Short mmCIF file of C-alpha atoms in Angstrom, two decimals:
data_model
loop_
_atom_site.label_atom_id
_atom_site.label_comp_id
_atom_site.label_asym_id
_atom_site.label_seq_id
_atom_site.Cartn_x
_atom_site.Cartn_y
_atom_site.Cartn_z
CA MET T 1289 0.00 -0.01 -0.02
CA THR T 1290 1.23 3.56 -0.78
CA ALA T 1291 0.15 6.93 0.22
CA GLU T 1292 -1.58 7.34 -3.12
CA ASP T 1293 -3.85 4.35 -2.67
CA LYS T 1294 -7.53 5.06 -2.71
CA MET T 1295 -9.20 3.59 0.35
CA LEU T 1296 -12.67 1.93 0.08
CA LEU T 1297 -14.86 2.52 3.11
CA PHE T 1298 -17.65 0.20 4.25
CA LYS T 1299 -19.76 0.40 7.45
CA ASN T 1300 -22.44 -2.00 8.50
CA ALA T 1301 -22.90 -1.12 12.20
CA ASP T 1302 -21.77 1.50 14.68
CA ASN T 1303 -18.78 -0.46 15.59
CA ASP T 1304 -18.16 -2.45 12.44
CA THR T 1305 -16.26 -0.46 9.75
CA ALA T 1306 -13.74 -1.62 7.15
CA MET T 1307 -11.43 0.57 5.15
CA LEU T 1308 -9.47 -1.31 2.52
CA PRO T 1309 -7.03 -0.20 -0.18
CA LEU T 1310 -8.34 -0.39 -3.70
CA SER T 1311 -4.96 -1.86 -4.72
CA ARG T 1312 -5.83 -4.94 -2.62
CA LEU T 1313 -9.08 -5.65 -4.49
CA LYS T 1314 -8.66 -9.02 -6.20
CA ASP T 1315 -12.02 -9.45 -7.95
CA ILE T 1316 -15.66 -8.48 -8.13
CA ASN T 1317 -18.23 -11.21 -8.50
CA GLY T 1318 -21.88 -10.40 -9.07
CA GLY T 1319 -24.87 -12.86 -8.77
CA ALA T 1320 -28.04 -13.68 -7.00
CA GLY T 1321 -28.87 -10.20 -5.71
CA SER T 1322 -25.37 -9.33 -4.46
CA VAL T 1323 -21.80 -8.29 -5.47
CA VAL T 1324 -18.89 -9.78 -3.65
CA LEU T 1325 -15.62 -7.86 -3.49
CA THR T 1326 -12.71 -10.23 -2.66
CA PHE T 1327 -9.39 -8.75 -1.40
CA ASP T 1328 -5.95 -10.36 -1.44
CA ALA T 1329 -4.44 -12.33 1.37
CA GLU T 1330 -2.64 -9.23 2.91
CA ALA T 1331 -5.89 -7.52 3.65
CA ASP T 1332 -7.45 -8.05 7.05
CA VAL T 1333 -10.87 -8.57 5.63
CA ASP T 1334 -11.38 -11.41 3.06
CA SER T 1335 -14.52 -10.17 1.45
CA ILE T 1336 -17.25 -7.58 1.37
CA THR T 1337 -20.77 -8.44 0.24
CA LEU T 1338 -22.95 -5.70 -1.20
CA THR T 1339 -26.67 -6.36 -1.42
CA THR T 1340 -27.80 -5.09 -4.86
CA GLY T 1341 -31.27 -6.44 -5.73
CA ALA T 1342 -31.89 -7.77 -9.21
CA ASP T 1343 -29.28 -5.72 -11.22
CA GLU T 1344 -25.85 -6.94 -10.13
CA PHE T 1345 -24.31 -6.14 -13.53
CA GLU T 1346 -25.29 -2.45 -13.29
CA ALA T 1347 -24.11 -2.32 -9.66
CA CYS T 1348 -20.63 -3.71 -10.70
CA LYS T 1349 -20.46 -1.04 -13.47
CA GLU T 1350 -21.33 1.71 -10.96
CA LEU T 1351 -18.69 0.42 -8.58
CA VAL T 1352 -16.01 0.72 -11.21
CA ARG T 1353 -17.18 4.20 -12.14
CA THR T 1354 -16.91 5.13 -8.45
CA PHE T 1355 -13.38 3.76 -8.18
CA ASN T 1356 -12.31 5.79 -11.23
CA GLN T 1357 -14.22 9.00 -10.23
CA SER T 1358 -12.17 12.04 -9.33
CA PRO T 1359 -11.32 13.97 -7.39
CA ASN T 1360 -10.94 11.82 -4.29
CA SER T 1361 -9.00 14.50 -2.44
CA ASP T 1362 -8.86 12.65 0.87
CA GLY T 1363 -8.33 9.26 -0.74
CA ALA T 1364 -11.40 7.81 1.00
CA ILE T 1365 -14.20 6.46 -1.18
CA LEU T 1366 -17.39 5.64 0.66
CA ILE T 1367 -18.93 2.56 -0.90
CA ALA T 1368 -21.60 1.50 1.65
CA ASP T 1369 -22.74 2.78 5.05
CA ASP T 1370 -25.65 0.85 6.46
CA VAL T 1371 -25.87 3.13 9.48
CA SER T 1372 -26.50 6.32 7.52
CA GLY T 1373 -28.11 4.67 4.57
CA THR T 1374 -25.53 6.10 2.17
CA TYR T 1375 -24.23 4.06 -0.79
CA CYS T 1376 -22.13 4.90 -3.78
CA SER T 1377 -24.90 3.59 -6.05
CA PRO T 1378 -28.72 3.45 -5.76
CA LYS T 1379 -28.39 -0.23 -6.80
CA ILE T 1380 -26.65 -0.98 -3.45
CA THR T 1381 -28.94 -1.50 -0.38
CA GLY T 1382 -26.67 -3.08 2.17
CA VAL T 1383 -23.24 -4.30 3.11
CA THR T 1384 -21.80 -7.31 5.02
CA ILE T 1385 -18.21 -7.28 6.18
CA ALA T 1386 -16.59 -10.77 6.41
#
């Protein structure tokens, strides 16, 4: 990880938050109403599951748009926050940190 890494932010409860570097993202797998983001072995969290409803493909595309969006002046990109109900895409409706 470098200082230039974009950090992906996920929160599913008051005391359950994960912030992972985008550079550690290994793959994105969509199916059955969810999108699973898998991170490499050096990340503390193995995977993040985003609940998406029926259109996983569009949710995947919106995730990639969010990753590439600029500016990200503080380096933090909010992907999903269940506590505030804030998500980077209207296709995302929940998050599970595993």
